[in-house]
């Protein structure tokens, strides 16, 4: 049936008089429109039309419709970790990318994106982006650059790395990644070089939560099944900004539409809290107390899952260790549990948190009654803000354990069950180095590298870096204590050659020796798989213009030949660099970068992905064959694949006879081991896979923490935060600063060159409760001075009821800057003067945003002048002694600005920041642990070294 759009009288008259074109007939005749045969609307261009898709040019309106012909090429968004699918609309006339919309075939994002997805086009077309490799001229940080060739870059860096390897200085080579991606690609590169050089941003992001999950079950992340939950308990803001937030937000709303209730613990009325059924505005750091009170209610009211607890918790080990005189029966375990948590009454939790007792009880009952359909999530926020934040995640997971909602439909699974990891045709050997600049002895449990302590380690002379890559990483701006980073980065005796791999200028790239333009999301290859829901998927990032040219029969050798300027992709860069490091193969590096299809010849990037798709993705070859495609062609065309795999109750999977062959079963614990590694557990006479902990059970009792000298933390518990009210002097105006929340429309430093996003969000005022505003005598828009332990910043105040009294909050997504001598990102950076006097630093804004001429007419239309305030500079490092997480929350003094203060001022004393680093370092209990280990062998570790490297003397006890 043809489609006849309804139009109003005025529109009909306008058409009649020729003011508007009559598109009705065109619409009816046009088979390219997003309509089915019966005229009903569809959400996305049908996939069979992706090769030839026509839309009318909206910019031609109100003239006669101008059809634009597009090829739609899938890729992946890179603006946060969720890895949502994108479709690039490539204009066949101009052979350029016109826009990005969602990829409906992507199983995680299902065609939907947040504002940052479509804004990828801003990043691609940014007239200020870096288009050519640049080399420093003059002193480091002086802002003088010259264009060089990729050949020059590869020879120079390759020569430095080769020399370091030949001289046994492998630990002086470091690759420091901000936004990862590359499922295992870089692990492979670094292991091929034989270096322990991986460093990441994780300890300023999620290590607190990771430790809490790791110690329970050996998996360091949760994967909640929100869509099928009965109750959703969040210590996060997932409807607007949490980890994997767009895919999670969709499923949270799916669950809500199906009747699930939502509770949110957050001192701030986030968008998520505002949509919840229950908002618990907790005092920052009190969350574990509230969760343990909920656990007590679930126990006292018999809402727990006896069968799950009996089968899957290591309660026998707990009774044996802590209650040796008790008969080891399950009932005695429950009695012991009730005793342990007796002190966590709802009244106690209410006193700690400031949340109503009745509300805590109500939410606890709802969580308990949800049974196996309790979905929970805790990521940054409480887990990353507080000393002992890892116990928040551990206490939250206790609720899943009590309710038997681990690995269930509607419950919360280990992340690894919903994530795909690629395999390769050959694997370089594990490196025989352990880099103590990343994994120092003081932090044996540090979930990831102690990345934010690197400048302090360098200052102390623990080592130096000869070749230091920062990849889409901006520690000067993102990390705490950025001035200490500046001090170290400008010191060539500490950092020899700094290479910034980045699509755009950043505060860190200003202090590089090479700035190498690497591609935005649609300008490179990559694999991504994230645990966004109960399912496993793999998606394929591809350089869309290169793929478009290939479809036209115009193959290019390197991606930079298809990208703007000479923007390259890392994948090819690392292959070429590895060949320059080892041109004759004598170092044994080159062979890892040879083709699996053409022995001895250099690996081509399509061969790398082709091999994985053909050999390592279950079900993909068969699915592709159904359509007459090769696996690589399938991924190039559709961009994503849902991997068929059962994702629920994997711990109950029976071990096969092959798996059991040669294994041993511990008669006491039932743990099944093979080759010295636990592979399963015998439960009720059945051999099953279990979890990834040493006991293969949920470890309520951690013998690991006991063995490593932390017996007081052997059970899920409550650690009073460094910002606990006992540590504040309220009479002196001290408050808690929550600096961790994301804005939905920005993402750390990666969105700085997205003009649409900066137009929407360009200020980060300090949230202050009305009662505190009254006390201080300030109103919205007034200037506040916020003083931390090492300095202060000056910002506007936003007076609101949406924050807990006594707490202030400020988003970290703003405050980008450049100095007079720097280039870059005038969409988002103000100009600043930075002065230093013997470790006393002052940053002062001298010019806000203003219009500028460029090839993009919008740059002359910038109407906002605010670029926000850079608060992270004023934070000392706060490494949690267990998880290694930087504890972001700050004890601050909040007052009216002084007469000399100006908006955006930042004052810092880096000698004081180093002293505070030492204070926190003294909280640790360093390795070696049992048997001389640096770290528990069963803990995960990125880019895992050879087993003997886990021992302080670099050899296993047997060897
Ligand atoms: S949630 Fe938004 S920023 Fe993150 S990957 Fe998806 S579209 Fe991109």
PDB file of C-alpha atoms in Angstrom, residues 347-439:
ATOM      1  CA  UNK A 347      20.081   2.094  62.525  1.00  0.00           C
ATOM      2  CA  UNK A 348      23.876   1.911  62.376  1.00  0.00           C
ATOM      3  CA  UNK A 349      23.776   2.149  58.589  1.00  0.00           C
ATOM      4  CA  UNK A 350      21.402   5.085  58.839  1.00  0.00           C
ATOM      5  CA  UNK A 351      23.787   6.902  61.175  1.00  0.00           C
ATOM      6  CA  UNK A 352      26.727   6.297  58.856  1.00  0.00           C
ATOM      7  CA  UNK A 353      24.932   7.112  55.642  1.00  0.00           C
ATOM      8  CA  UNK A 354      22.313   9.646  56.598  1.00  0.00           C
ATOM      9  CA  UNK A 355      19.690   7.569  54.780  1.00  0.00           C
ATOM     10  CA  UNK A 356      16.397   6.744  56.506  1.00  0.00           C
ATOM     11  CA  UNK A 357      16.350   3.433  58.350  1.00  0.00           C
ATOM     12  CA  UNK A 358      12.997   2.529  56.814  1.00  0.00           C
ATOM     13  CA  UNK A 359      14.314   3.122  53.323  1.00  0.00           C
ATOM     14  CA  UNK A 360      17.297   0.851  53.907  1.00  0.00           C
ATOM     15  CA  UNK A 361      14.990  -1.867  55.237  1.00  0.00           C
ATOM     16  CA  UNK A 362      12.569  -1.518  52.327  1.00  0.00           C
ATOM     17  CA  UNK A 363      15.312  -1.742  49.696  1.00  0.00           C
ATOM     18  CA  UNK A 364      16.899  -4.716  51.495  1.00  0.00           C
ATOM     19  CA  UNK A 365      13.595  -6.573  51.414  1.00  0.00           C
ATOM     20  CA  UNK A 366      13.056  -5.781  47.768  1.00  0.00           C
ATOM     21  CA  UNK A 367      16.556  -7.033  46.960  1.00  0.00           C
ATOM     22  CA  UNK A 368      16.030 -10.166  49.038  1.00  0.00           C
ATOM     23  CA  UNK A 369      12.657 -10.935  47.496  1.00  0.00           C
ATOM     24  CA  UNK A 370      14.091 -10.564  44.010  1.00  0.00           C
ATOM     25  CA  UNK A 371      15.990 -13.777  44.750  1.00  0.00           C
ATOM     26  CA  UNK A 372      17.931 -14.989  41.744  1.00  0.00           C
ATOM     27  CA  UNK A 373      16.771 -11.918  39.765  1.00  0.00           C
ATOM     28  CA  UNK A 374      18.805  -9.280  41.554  1.00  0.00           C
ATOM     29  CA  UNK A 375      20.952  -7.262  39.159  1.00  0.00           C
ATOM     30  CA  UNK A 376      23.598  -5.040  40.723  1.00  0.00           C
ATOM     31  CA  UNK A 377      26.368  -2.766  39.538  1.00  0.00           C
ATOM     32  CA  UNK A 378      29.071  -0.710  41.168  1.00  0.00           C
ATOM     33  CA  UNK A 379      31.791   0.850  39.121  1.00  0.00           C
ATOM     34  CA  UNK A 380      33.437   4.173  39.685  1.00  0.00           C
ATOM     35  CA  UNK A 381      31.626   6.296  42.290  1.00  0.00           C
ATOM     36  CA  UNK A 382      31.884   4.658  45.696  1.00  0.00           C
ATOM     37  CA  UNK A 383      34.336   1.988  44.578  1.00  0.00           C
ATOM     38  CA  UNK A 384      36.737   4.533  43.126  1.00  0.00           C
ATOM     39  CA  UNK A 385      36.214   7.400  45.526  1.00  0.00           C
ATOM     40  CA  UNK A 386      37.077   5.982  48.914  1.00  0.00           C
ATOM     41  CA  UNK A 387      39.836   4.407  50.882  1.00  0.00           C
ATOM     42  CA  UNK A 388      38.550   0.833  51.121  1.00  0.00           C
ATOM     43  CA  UNK A 389      36.196   1.363  48.177  1.00  0.00           C
ATOM     44  CA  UNK A 390      36.912  -2.204  47.078  1.00  0.00           C
ATOM     45  CA  UNK A 391      34.917  -3.399  50.089  1.00  0.00           C
ATOM     46  CA  UNK A 392      31.887  -1.608  48.630  1.00  0.00           C
ATOM     47  CA  UNK A 393      31.950  -3.874  45.594  1.00  0.00           C
ATOM     48  CA  UNK A 394      32.585  -6.864  47.832  1.00  0.00           C
ATOM     49  CA  UNK A 395      29.629  -5.967  50.057  1.00  0.00           C
ATOM     50  CA  UNK A 396      27.410  -5.434  47.026  1.00  0.00           C
ATOM     51  CA  UNK A 397      28.348  -8.816  45.625  1.00  0.00           C
ATOM     52  CA  UNK A 398      27.543 -10.346  49.002  1.00  0.00           C
ATOM     53  CA  UNK A 399      23.908  -9.475  48.285  1.00  0.00           C
ATOM     54  CA  UNK A 400      24.103 -11.411  45.013  1.00  0.00           C
ATOM     55  CA  UNK A 401      25.670 -14.351  46.807  1.00  0.00           C
ATOM     56  CA  UNK A 402      23.065 -14.329  49.577  1.00  0.00           C
ATOM     57  CA  UNK A 403      20.198 -14.193  47.111  1.00  0.00           C
ATOM     58  CA  UNK A 404      21.718 -16.806  44.807  1.00  0.00           C
ATOM     59  CA  UNK A 405      21.671 -14.336  41.935  1.00  0.00           C
ATOM     60  CA  UNK A 406      25.177 -15.086  40.701  1.00  0.00           C
ATOM     61  CA  UNK A 407      25.174 -16.251  37.101  1.00  0.00           C
ATOM     62  CA  UNK A 408      21.393 -16.432  36.856  1.00  0.00           C
ATOM     63  CA  UNK A 409      18.820 -15.038  34.485  1.00  0.00           C
ATOM     64  CA  UNK A 410      18.045 -11.587  35.822  1.00  0.00           C
ATOM     65  CA  UNK A 411      20.998 -11.803  38.188  1.00  0.00           C
ATOM     66  CA  UNK A 412      24.630 -10.757  37.945  1.00  0.00           C
ATOM     67  CA  UNK A 413      27.238 -12.857  36.173  1.00  0.00           C
ATOM     68  CA  UNK A 414      31.004 -12.709  36.045  1.00  0.00           C
ATOM     69  CA  UNK A 415      32.035 -10.473  33.158  1.00  0.00           C
ATOM     70  CA  UNK A 416      34.114 -13.126  31.425  1.00  0.00           C
ATOM     71  CA  UNK A 417      31.016 -15.189  30.729  1.00  0.00           C
ATOM     72  CA  UNK A 418      29.680 -12.458  28.472  1.00  0.00           C
ATOM     73  CA  UNK A 419      32.861 -11.422  26.776  1.00  0.00           C
ATOM     74  CA  UNK A 420      34.801 -12.792  23.833  1.00  0.00           C
ATOM     75  CA  UNK A 421      38.582 -12.898  23.683  1.00  0.00           C
ATOM     76  CA  UNK A 422      40.343 -13.622  20.400  1.00  0.00           C
ATOM     77  CA  UNK A 423      43.012 -16.230  19.869  1.00  0.00           C
ATOM     78  CA  UNK A 424      45.900 -15.932  17.422  1.00  0.00           C
ATOM     79  CA  UNK A 425      47.709 -18.224  15.021  1.00  0.00           C
ATOM     80  CA  UNK A 426      50.778 -18.031  17.213  1.00  0.00           C
ATOM     81  CA  UNK A 427      51.544 -16.496  20.571  1.00  0.00           C
ATOM     82  CA  UNK A 428      54.762 -14.789  21.586  1.00  0.00           C
ATOM     83  CA  UNK A 429      56.176 -16.198  24.829  1.00  0.00           C
ATOM     84  CA  UNK A 430      55.356 -14.460  28.099  1.00  0.00           C
ATOM     85  CA  UNK A 431      57.936 -11.800  28.903  1.00  0.00           C
ATOM     86  CA  UNK A 432      60.677 -12.610  31.382  1.00  0.00           C
ATOM     87  CA  UNK A 433      60.565  -9.213  32.997  1.00  0.00           C
ATOM     88  CA  UNK A 434      58.548  -7.668  35.806  1.00  0.00           C
ATOM     89  CA  UNK A 435      58.336  -3.903  35.713  1.00  0.00           C
ATOM     90  CA  UNK A 436      58.225  -2.496  39.225  1.00  0.00           C
ATOM     91  CA  UNK A 437      57.377   0.935  37.873  1.00  0.00           C
ATOM     92  CA  UNK A 438      53.950  -0.561  37.143  1.00  0.00           C
ATOM     93  CA  UNK A 439      53.667  -3.354  39.691  1.00  0.00           C
TER      94      UNK A 439
END
